[in-house]
């Protein structure tokens, strides 16, 4: 439940951002982030909500762990990798979007 | 995506890892005694286990997992409330982690087997969506620390549909650190603070904490080198008796934290004292909905009859579970007679075996405690001078 996963913002529409996670596009809510974000920004996501805009100078570093985790062939039986996958699969799906939501 | 060279340099660079491990070894050897520190984050335990970091820790350094998993610390009566609601015919939506956590008489998964409607959601926003699509009452059984509670708060502030309410089992980390720091028998000399929870609270709360309890705190990230570097910083503070808080995870944690999230959190929740599983009473450790949100508070909306559940015999095995001591840092899974026998991830007896962040589950997954591997502990590590 507790992992934060970084992703790249593609578009922002009110309180909902479309975010790219390793090629998977998902909607993420922006209600709790403390800085304005726009396309190209990286955000840290937690249970479908962006909780932090990642400073540009730290992006490569932050992404590297996830690249490594997701690329790990032994990852299937791995709890942490499984959690990252769960976050990626689960991050606010299209159903999260509804009129008047943001 | 990320530059491969950067990845190599920063995360897998064995030279840096070895240098950090060596420094850790020097520091602990210099202290000439055993040093015990605690991390309060399930993701730290995962990383330590996953990357086999314990094998590179000096033998005299004990890194204990504290109450760092919100699933593990959800107490029996809280599960009972959710189970009672579900058995009374209310649809309960919750995070998948909560399904198998044992309550007094049964888990939500057991209730589901009996016919109760449980909806597993990834996000609280999804639970709201569910409520919009139906006229059924949907109760979101909300667990998780401040990181997760802000999402719940956001949904309630935005105005959910009238058939949506929240049963809050949210917990707030800083108070439990106060308890653990002062617990008799606890030997914790310093803390690695949970990186993602600190994203919300900020690093500053730990400055006061460190001064108050005369114990250093280091906010740490989740990469292997993050953890090693944070441990070096923490052990250095411990051996020099410098009770400060240091932020070793600035890319995700600001000193003041996330102000928007904090405002949402405290608008919706008030901290109350209450039980954490295994830790008994934690003042201000539980987050409950404020009066202004009474209309969306499942505890006020429904009559929750947990006593009916309590009249059912509790599963006898739970008595042997030492989860509480594990989360307080005074026992390890190997101290539990059920570990790996009666209690496995498929048949969990205690909460620590349920969550992917639970200590028992992690140890089980990775084939036992890495520092049980005698070679890793006993043989002098050749790379470390
Ligand atoms: S990241 Fe936060 S929620 Fe997740 S294990 Fe660590 S403290 Fe708990
Ligand atoms: S092994 Fe199972 S029963 Fe024993 S402490 Fe861990 S969760 Fe509890």
Short mmCIF file of N, CA, C and O in Angstrom, two decimals, chain A residues 1-4 20-23 29 31-34 42 44 46-49 51-55 57-58 60-69 72 74-75 77-81 83 86-87 90-92 95-98 101, chain B residues 1-2 6-7 10-12 43 46-47 50-51 70-71 95 97-98 122-126 129 132 143-144 147-148 150-151 154-155 196 199-200 222-224 250-254 257-261 264 356-357 361-362 365-366:
data_model
loop_
_atom_site.label_atom_id
_atom_site.label_comp_id
_atom_site.label_asym_id
_atom_site.label_seq_id
_atom_site.Cartn_x
_atom_site.Cartn_y
_atom_site.Cartn_z
N UNK A 1 0.83 -1.20 0.00
CA UNK A 1 0.00 0.00 0.00
C UNK A 1 0.86 1.26 0.00
O UNK A 1 0.42 2.32 -0.43
N UNK A 2 2.12 1.10 0.46
CA UNK A 2 2.81 2.31 0.86
C UNK A 2 3.87 2.82 -0.08
O UNK A 2 4.55 3.78 0.23
N UNK A 3 4.05 2.15 -1.18
CA UNK A 3 5.13 2.58 -2.04
C UNK A 3 4.75 3.84 -2.81
O UNK A 3 3.60 4.00 -3.20
N UNK A 4 5.71 4.71 -3.01
CA UNK A 4 5.47 5.87 -3.86
C UNK A 4 6.13 5.59 -5.21
O UNK A 4 7.28 5.17 -5.25
N UNK A 20 2.42 9.27 -17.19
CA UNK A 20 3.03 8.12 -17.85
C UNK A 20 3.91 7.35 -16.86
O UNK A 20 4.83 7.91 -16.27
N UNK A 21 3.59 6.08 -16.67
CA UNK A 21 4.41 5.20 -15.83
C UNK A 21 4.99 4.11 -16.71
O UNK A 21 4.29 3.15 -17.05
N UNK A 22 6.17 4.28 -17.09
CA UNK A 22 6.84 3.26 -17.90
C UNK A 22 5.97 2.82 -19.07
O UNK A 22 5.72 1.63 -19.28
N UNK A 23 5.42 3.80 -19.77
CA UNK A 23 4.63 3.48 -20.96
C UNK A 23 3.15 3.25 -20.68
O UNK A 23 2.35 3.19 -21.59
N UNK A 29 -4.72 11.82 -9.23
CA UNK A 29 -5.36 13.01 -8.67
C UNK A 29 -4.31 13.97 -8.11
O UNK A 29 -3.27 13.56 -7.60
N UNK A 31 -5.12 16.52 -5.92
CA UNK A 31 -5.68 17.25 -4.77
C UNK A 31 -4.67 17.57 -3.68
O UNK A 31 -4.82 18.55 -2.96
N UNK A 32 -3.69 16.72 -3.48
CA UNK A 32 -2.85 16.91 -2.29
C UNK A 32 -1.43 17.37 -2.61
O UNK A 32 -0.60 17.50 -1.71
N UNK A 33 -1.15 17.65 -3.88
CA UNK A 33 0.20 18.09 -4.20
C UNK A 33 0.35 19.56 -3.83
O UNK A 33 -0.63 20.31 -3.85
N UNK A 34 1.55 19.97 -3.43
CA UNK A 34 1.68 21.34 -2.92
C UNK A 34 2.31 22.32 -3.91
O UNK A 34 2.55 23.47 -3.57
N UNK A 42 7.82 15.51 -13.15
CA UNK A 42 7.72 14.19 -12.54
C UNK A 42 7.08 14.33 -11.16
O UNK A 42 7.38 15.27 -10.43
N UNK A 44 5.67 12.12 -7.56
CA UNK A 44 5.67 10.89 -6.77
C UNK A 44 4.21 10.58 -6.43
O UNK A 44 3.49 11.45 -5.96
N UNK A 46 1.11 8.10 -4.77
CA UNK A 46 0.82 7.17 -3.69
C UNK A 46 -0.68 6.90 -3.70
O UNK A 46 -1.46 7.84 -3.62
N UNK A 47 -1.06 5.68 -3.81
CA UNK A 47 -2.46 5.24 -3.94
C UNK A 47 -3.32 6.17 -4.82
O UNK A 47 -4.40 6.58 -4.45
N UNK A 48 -2.81 6.46 -6.01
CA UNK A 48 -3.61 7.21 -6.97
C UNK A 48 -3.56 8.72 -6.80
O UNK A 48 -4.24 9.45 -7.52
N UNK A 49 -2.77 9.20 -5.85
CA UNK A 49 -2.64 10.64 -5.60
C UNK A 49 -1.17 11.05 -5.73
O UNK A 49 -0.29 10.35 -5.20
N UNK A 51 1.79 13.05 -4.44
CA UNK A 51 2.07 13.67 -3.15
C UNK A 51 3.27 14.61 -3.19
O UNK A 51 3.53 15.32 -2.23
N UNK A 52 4.00 14.61 -4.30
CA UNK A 52 5.19 15.46 -4.33
C UNK A 52 5.67 15.63 -5.76
O UNK A 52 5.69 14.66 -6.53
N UNK A 53 6.01 16.87 -6.11
CA UNK A 53 6.66 17.11 -7.38
C UNK A 53 8.15 16.84 -7.16
O UNK A 53 8.75 17.40 -6.24
N UNK A 54 8.71 16.00 -7.98
CA UNK A 54 10.12 15.63 -7.78
C UNK A 54 11.01 16.71 -8.38
O UNK A 54 10.85 17.07 -9.55
N UNK A 55 11.95 17.24 -7.59
CA UNK A 55 12.83 18.29 -8.12
C UNK A 55 13.57 17.76 -9.35
O UNK A 55 14.07 16.63 -9.35
N UNK A 57 16.40 18.06 -10.61
CA UNK A 57 17.77 17.56 -10.48
C UNK A 57 17.82 16.16 -9.87
O UNK A 57 18.84 15.49 -9.91
N UNK A 58 16.71 15.72 -9.30
CA UNK A 58 16.70 14.41 -8.66
C UNK A 58 15.99 13.33 -9.46
O UNK A 58 15.85 12.20 -9.01
N UNK A 60 16.55 11.66 -12.34
CA UNK A 60 17.26 10.48 -12.83
C UNK A 60 17.48 9.50 -11.69
O UNK A 60 17.25 8.29 -11.82
N UNK A 61 17.84 10.06 -10.56
CA UNK A 61 18.12 9.22 -9.40
C UNK A 61 16.87 8.47 -8.94
O UNK A 61 16.90 7.30 -8.60
N UNK A 62 15.76 9.20 -8.93
CA UNK A 62 14.52 8.60 -8.45
C UNK A 62 14.02 7.51 -9.39
O UNK A 62 13.53 6.47 -8.97
N UNK A 63 14.17 7.76 -10.68
CA UNK A 63 13.67 6.78 -11.65
C UNK A 63 14.52 5.52 -11.69
O UNK A 63 14.02 4.44 -12.00
N UNK A 64 15.77 5.69 -11.34
CA UNK A 64 16.69 4.57 -11.53
C UNK A 64 16.28 3.33 -10.74
O UNK A 64 16.30 2.22 -11.25
N UNK A 65 15.87 3.52 -9.50
CA UNK A 65 15.49 2.37 -8.70
C UNK A 65 14.33 1.63 -9.34
O UNK A 65 14.28 0.41 -9.38
N UNK A 66 13.39 2.41 -9.86
CA UNK A 66 12.20 1.78 -10.43
C UNK A 66 12.53 1.07 -11.73
O UNK A 66 11.99 0.01 -12.01
N UNK A 67 13.41 1.68 -12.51
CA UNK A 67 13.88 0.99 -13.72
C UNK A 67 14.46 -0.36 -13.34
O UNK A 67 14.16 -1.39 -13.93
N UNK A 68 15.27 -0.30 -12.30
CA UNK A 68 15.96 -1.50 -11.87
C UNK A 68 14.97 -2.54 -11.35
O UNK A 68 15.02 -3.72 -11.71
N UNK A 69 14.04 -2.08 -10.55
CA UNK A 69 13.04 -2.99 -10.00
C UNK A 69 12.21 -3.64 -11.09
O UNK A 69 11.98 -4.84 -11.09
N UNK A 72 13.87 -6.23 -13.35
CA UNK A 72 14.47 -7.38 -12.69
C UNK A 72 13.75 -8.66 -13.09
O UNK A 72 12.57 -8.84 -12.83
N UNK A 74 14.02 -11.51 -11.89
CA UNK A 74 13.62 -12.34 -10.77
C UNK A 74 12.45 -11.69 -10.02
O UNK A 74 12.07 -12.12 -8.96
N UNK A 75 11.94 -10.65 -10.61
CA UNK A 75 11.03 -9.81 -9.84
C UNK A 75 9.68 -10.47 -9.54
O UNK A 75 8.98 -10.04 -8.66
N UNK A 77 8.68 -13.06 -8.01
CA UNK A 77 8.41 -13.48 -6.64
C UNK A 77 8.84 -12.43 -5.64
O UNK A 77 8.96 -12.71 -4.48
N UNK A 78 9.06 -11.23 -6.13
CA UNK A 78 9.64 -10.21 -5.28
C UNK A 78 8.57 -9.25 -4.77
O UNK A 78 7.85 -8.65 -5.54
N UNK A 79 8.49 -9.13 -3.46
CA UNK A 79 7.42 -8.32 -2.87
C UNK A 79 7.48 -6.87 -3.30
O UNK A 79 6.48 -6.26 -3.63
N UNK A 80 8.69 -6.32 -3.30
CA UNK A 80 8.80 -4.90 -3.57
C UNK A 80 8.45 -4.63 -5.04
O UNK A 80 7.70 -3.71 -5.34
N UNK A 81 8.98 -5.49 -5.92
CA UNK A 81 8.67 -5.32 -7.33
C UNK A 81 7.18 -5.55 -7.56
O UNK A 81 6.54 -4.85 -8.35
N UNK A 83 4.85 -4.92 -5.48
CA UNK A 83 4.17 -3.71 -5.01
C UNK A 83 4.24 -2.60 -6.05
O UNK A 83 3.26 -1.90 -6.29
N UNK A 86 1.90 -3.43 -8.68
CA UNK A 86 0.53 -3.20 -8.21
C UNK A 86 0.18 -1.73 -8.30
O UNK A 86 -0.91 -1.37 -8.76
N UNK A 87 1.13 -0.89 -7.89
CA UNK A 87 0.88 0.54 -7.96
C UNK A 87 0.67 0.96 -9.41
O UNK A 87 -0.23 1.73 -9.72
N UNK A 90 -2.58 -0.29 -10.67
CA UNK A 90 -3.75 0.24 -9.98
C UNK A 90 -3.95 1.72 -10.09
O UNK A 90 -5.06 2.20 -9.94
N UNK A 91 -2.89 2.47 -10.32
CA UNK A 91 -3.00 3.92 -10.28
C UNK A 91 -4.25 4.37 -11.02
O UNK A 91 -4.40 4.13 -12.21
N UNK A 92 -5.12 4.98 -10.26
CA UNK A 92 -6.37 5.54 -10.76
C UNK A 92 -6.69 5.27 -12.23
O UNK A 92 -6.16 5.91 -13.12
N UNK A 95 -11.90 4.85 -14.76
CA UNK A 95 -13.14 4.96 -14.01
C UNK A 95 -13.06 6.08 -12.96
O UNK A 95 -14.07 6.55 -12.47
N UNK A 96 -11.86 6.48 -12.64
CA UNK A 96 -11.70 7.53 -11.63
C UNK A 96 -12.16 8.88 -12.12
O UNK A 96 -12.32 9.79 -11.35
N UNK A 97 -12.28 8.96 -13.41
CA UNK A 97 -12.58 10.25 -13.98
C UNK A 97 -14.08 10.39 -14.11
O UNK A 97 -14.75 9.55 -14.67
N UNK A 98 -14.58 11.45 -13.57
CA UNK A 98 -16.01 11.66 -13.77
C UNK A 98 -16.25 13.15 -13.91
O UNK A 98 -15.48 13.96 -13.43
N UNK A 101 -15.46 16.34 -11.47
CA UNK A 101 -14.58 15.76 -10.46
C UNK A 101 -13.44 16.69 -10.09
O UNK A 101 -12.90 16.62 -9.01
N UNK B 1 14.64 4.88 -19.98
CA UNK B 1 14.15 6.07 -19.30
C UNK B 1 15.32 6.80 -18.62
O UNK B 1 15.97 7.62 -19.21
N UNK B 2 15.64 6.40 -17.41
CA UNK B 2 16.77 7.07 -16.77
C UNK B 2 18.07 6.64 -17.44
O UNK B 2 18.18 5.52 -17.92
N UNK B 6 23.84 6.69 -15.14
CA UNK B 6 23.47 7.24 -13.84
C UNK B 6 23.03 6.13 -12.91
O UNK B 6 23.41 6.07 -11.74
N UNK B 7 22.23 5.21 -13.46
CA UNK B 7 21.77 4.07 -12.67
C UNK B 7 22.95 3.31 -12.10
O UNK B 7 23.02 3.03 -10.91
N UNK B 10 24.83 5.40 -9.38
CA UNK B 10 24.24 5.79 -8.12
C UNK B 10 23.65 4.64 -7.33
O UNK B 10 23.49 4.73 -6.13
N UNK B 11 23.25 3.58 -8.00
CA UNK B 11 22.54 2.55 -7.26
C UNK B 11 23.26 1.23 -7.18
O UNK B 11 23.10 0.48 -6.25
N UNK B 12 24.02 0.95 -8.23
CA UNK B 12 24.60 -0.38 -8.24
C UNK B 12 26.09 -0.29 -8.00
O UNK B 12 26.74 -1.29 -7.86
N UNK B 43 8.71 -0.35 3.86
CA UNK B 43 9.46 -0.31 2.61
C UNK B 43 10.97 -0.39 2.87
O UNK B 43 11.72 -0.87 2.03
N UNK B 46 11.64 -4.06 3.33
CA UNK B 46 11.63 -4.70 2.01
C UNK B 46 12.95 -4.50 1.29
O UNK B 46 13.51 -5.42 0.73
N UNK B 47 13.42 -3.25 1.31
CA UNK B 47 14.66 -2.95 0.59
C UNK B 47 15.84 -3.66 1.24
O UNK B 47 16.71 -4.21 0.56
N UNK B 50 15.43 -7.25 0.28
CA UNK B 50 15.55 -7.48 -1.15
C UNK B 50 16.98 -7.37 -1.64
O UNK B 50 17.43 -8.14 -2.48
N UNK B 51 17.69 -6.40 -1.13
CA UNK B 51 19.06 -6.21 -1.61
C UNK B 51 20.09 -6.91 -0.72
O UNK B 51 21.27 -6.69 -0.85
N UNK B 70 1.20 -0.01 8.17
CA UNK B 70 -0.14 0.35 8.63
C UNK B 70 -1.10 -0.84 8.68
O UNK B 70 -2.03 -0.85 9.47
N UNK B 71 -0.85 -1.83 7.83
CA UNK B 71 -1.71 -3.00 7.86
C UNK B 71 -1.46 -3.78 9.15
O UNK B 71 -2.39 -4.19 9.85
N UNK B 95 -8.53 -1.31 0.69
CA UNK B 95 -7.30 -1.70 0.00
C UNK B 95 -7.10 -3.21 0.14
O UNK B 95 -7.43 -3.80 1.18
N UNK B 97 -4.68 -5.03 0.76
CA UNK B 97 -3.86 -5.47 1.89
C UNK B 97 -4.68 -5.83 3.12
O UNK B 97 -4.25 -6.60 3.98
N UNK B 98 -5.87 -5.23 3.24
CA UNK B 98 -6.63 -5.38 4.47
C UNK B 98 -7.46 -6.66 4.52
O UNK B 98 -7.97 -7.04 5.57
N UNK B 122 -8.03 0.19 -5.41
CA UNK B 122 -6.65 0.60 -5.37
C UNK B 122 -6.51 1.96 -4.70
O UNK B 122 -5.54 2.27 -4.02
N UNK B 123 -7.54 2.77 -4.93
CA UNK B 123 -7.46 4.16 -4.48
C UNK B 123 -8.81 4.53 -3.89
O UNK B 123 -9.83 3.98 -4.27
N UNK B 124 -8.80 5.46 -2.94
CA UNK B 124 -10.06 5.89 -2.34
C UNK B 124 -10.95 6.54 -3.40
O UNK B 124 -12.18 6.46 -3.34
N UNK B 125 -10.31 7.13 -4.42
CA UNK B 125 -11.08 7.74 -5.50
C UNK B 125 -11.92 6.69 -6.22
O UNK B 125 -13.04 6.94 -6.68
N UNK B 126 -11.38 5.49 -6.29
CA UNK B 126 -12.10 4.38 -6.92
C UNK B 126 -13.31 3.97 -6.09
O UNK B 126 -14.35 3.60 -6.63
N UNK B 129 -15.99 6.38 -6.78
CA UNK B 129 -16.55 6.06 -8.10
C UNK B 129 -17.58 4.94 -7.99
O UNK B 129 -18.63 4.99 -8.60
N UNK B 132 -20.69 6.27 -6.70
CA UNK B 132 -21.43 7.04 -7.71
C UNK B 132 -22.23 6.13 -8.62
O UNK B 132 -23.26 6.50 -9.14
N UNK B 143 -7.33 2.51 5.73
CA UNK B 143 -6.17 2.25 6.56
C UNK B 143 -4.97 2.93 5.93
O UNK B 143 -5.05 3.40 4.79
N UNK B 144 -3.90 2.98 6.67
CA UNK B 144 -2.69 3.61 6.14
C UNK B 144 -2.28 4.78 7.01
O UNK B 144 -3.07 5.30 7.79
N UNK B 147 0.44 9.33 4.78
CA UNK B 147 0.58 9.33 3.33
C UNK B 147 -0.74 8.97 2.64
O UNK B 147 -1.09 9.51 1.60
N UNK B 148 -1.43 7.99 3.22
CA UNK B 148 -2.66 7.48 2.64
C UNK B 148 -3.86 8.29 3.14
O UNK B 148 -4.84 8.49 2.41
N UNK B 150 -4.16 11.40 3.63
CA UNK B 150 -4.42 12.63 2.90
C UNK B 150 -5.32 12.37 1.68
O UNK B 150 -6.12 13.23 1.31
N UNK B 151 -5.19 11.20 1.09
CA UNK B 151 -6.05 10.87 -0.06
C UNK B 151 -7.50 10.76 0.41
O UNK B 151 -8.42 11.27 -0.24
N UNK B 154 -8.81 14.20 1.03
CA UNK B 154 -9.10 14.93 -0.21
C UNK B 154 -10.48 14.57 -0.74
O UNK B 154 -11.24 15.43 -1.18
N UNK B 155 -10.80 13.30 -0.67
CA UNK B 155 -12.08 12.82 -1.16
C UNK B 155 -13.24 13.40 -0.33
O UNK B 155 -14.27 13.80 -0.86
N UNK B 196 8.42 8.15 2.84
CA UNK B 196 7.22 8.65 2.17
C UNK B 196 6.25 9.30 3.14
O UNK B 196 5.57 10.27 2.80
N UNK B 199 7.27 12.73 3.56
CA UNK B 199 6.90 13.61 2.45
C UNK B 199 5.76 14.53 2.91
O UNK B 199 5.71 15.70 2.57
N UNK B 200 4.86 13.96 3.67
CA UNK B 200 3.71 14.72 4.16
C UNK B 200 4.09 15.57 5.38
O UNK B 200 3.88 16.78 5.40
N UNK B 222 14.78 4.76 -0.21
CA UNK B 222 14.57 3.32 -0.32
C UNK B 222 15.56 2.58 -1.21
O UNK B 222 15.44 1.38 -1.38
N UNK B 223 16.48 3.30 -1.83
CA UNK B 223 17.49 2.61 -2.61
C UNK B 223 18.53 2.05 -1.65
O UNK B 223 18.73 2.59 -0.56
N UNK B 224 19.20 0.99 -2.08
CA UNK B 224 20.20 0.40 -1.19
C UNK B 224 21.24 1.42 -0.70
O UNK B 224 21.57 1.45 0.48
N UNK B 250 16.22 14.26 0.61
CA UNK B 250 15.67 15.57 0.24
C UNK B 250 14.92 15.55 -1.09
O UNK B 250 14.09 16.43 -1.33
N UNK B 251 15.18 14.58 -1.94
CA UNK B 251 14.47 14.61 -3.22
C UNK B 251 12.98 14.33 -3.05
O UNK B 251 12.20 14.64 -3.93
N UNK B 252 12.60 13.74 -1.93
CA UNK B 252 11.17 13.54 -1.72
C UNK B 252 10.64 14.24 -0.47
O UNK B 252 9.44 14.37 -0.29
N UNK B 253 11.53 14.67 0.39
CA UNK B 253 11.08 15.22 1.66
C UNK B 253 11.61 16.64 1.84
O UNK B 253 12.82 16.88 1.83
N UNK B 254 10.68 17.57 2.00
CA UNK B 254 11.07 18.94 2.30
C UNK B 254 11.04 19.11 3.82
O UNK B 254 10.37 18.36 4.52
N UNK B 257 7.64 19.72 4.82
CA UNK B 257 6.68 18.75 4.32
C UNK B 257 5.75 19.35 3.27
O UNK B 257 6.03 20.39 2.71
N UNK B 258 4.67 18.66 3.06
CA UNK B 258 3.69 19.09 2.07
C UNK B 258 2.55 19.82 2.80
O UNK B 258 1.70 19.21 3.44
N UNK B 259 2.58 21.15 2.69
CA UNK B 259 1.64 21.99 3.46
C UNK B 259 0.19 21.78 3.03
O UNK B 259 -0.72 21.82 3.85
N UNK B 260 -0.01 21.60 1.73
CA UNK B 260 -1.37 21.37 1.23
C UNK B 260 -1.92 20.09 1.83
O UNK B 260 -3.06 20.04 2.33
N UNK B 261 -1.09 19.06 1.82
CA UNK B 261 -1.51 17.78 2.37
C UNK B 261 -1.78 17.89 3.87
O UNK B 261 -2.77 17.35 4.39
N UNK B 264 -5.12 19.57 4.48
CA UNK B 264 -6.22 18.63 4.23
C UNK B 264 -6.36 17.62 5.36
O UNK B 264 -7.46 17.35 5.85
N UNK B 356 2.45 -7.16 2.60
CA UNK B 356 3.75 -7.32 1.94
C UNK B 356 4.81 -6.49 2.68
O UNK B 356 5.98 -6.60 2.40
N UNK B 357 4.37 -5.65 3.61
CA UNK B 357 5.33 -4.89 4.40
C UNK B 357 5.50 -5.45 5.81
O UNK B 357 6.20 -4.87 6.64
N UNK B 361 6.05 -11.67 6.95
CA UNK B 361 5.87 -11.98 5.53
C UNK B 361 7.17 -11.77 4.77
O UNK B 361 7.56 -12.58 3.92
N UNK B 362 7.86 -10.70 5.07
CA UNK B 362 9.11 -10.40 4.37
C UNK B 362 10.15 -11.48 4.68
O UNK B 362 10.82 -11.99 3.78
N UNK B 365 9.18 -14.61 2.87
CA UNK B 365 9.41 -14.46 1.44
C UNK B 365 10.88 -14.63 1.08
O UNK B 365 11.22 -15.24 0.09
N UNK B 366 11.74 -14.04 1.91
CA UNK B 366 13.16 -14.07 1.57
C UNK B 366 13.90 -15.21 2.27
O UNK B 366 15.10 -15.18 2.43
#
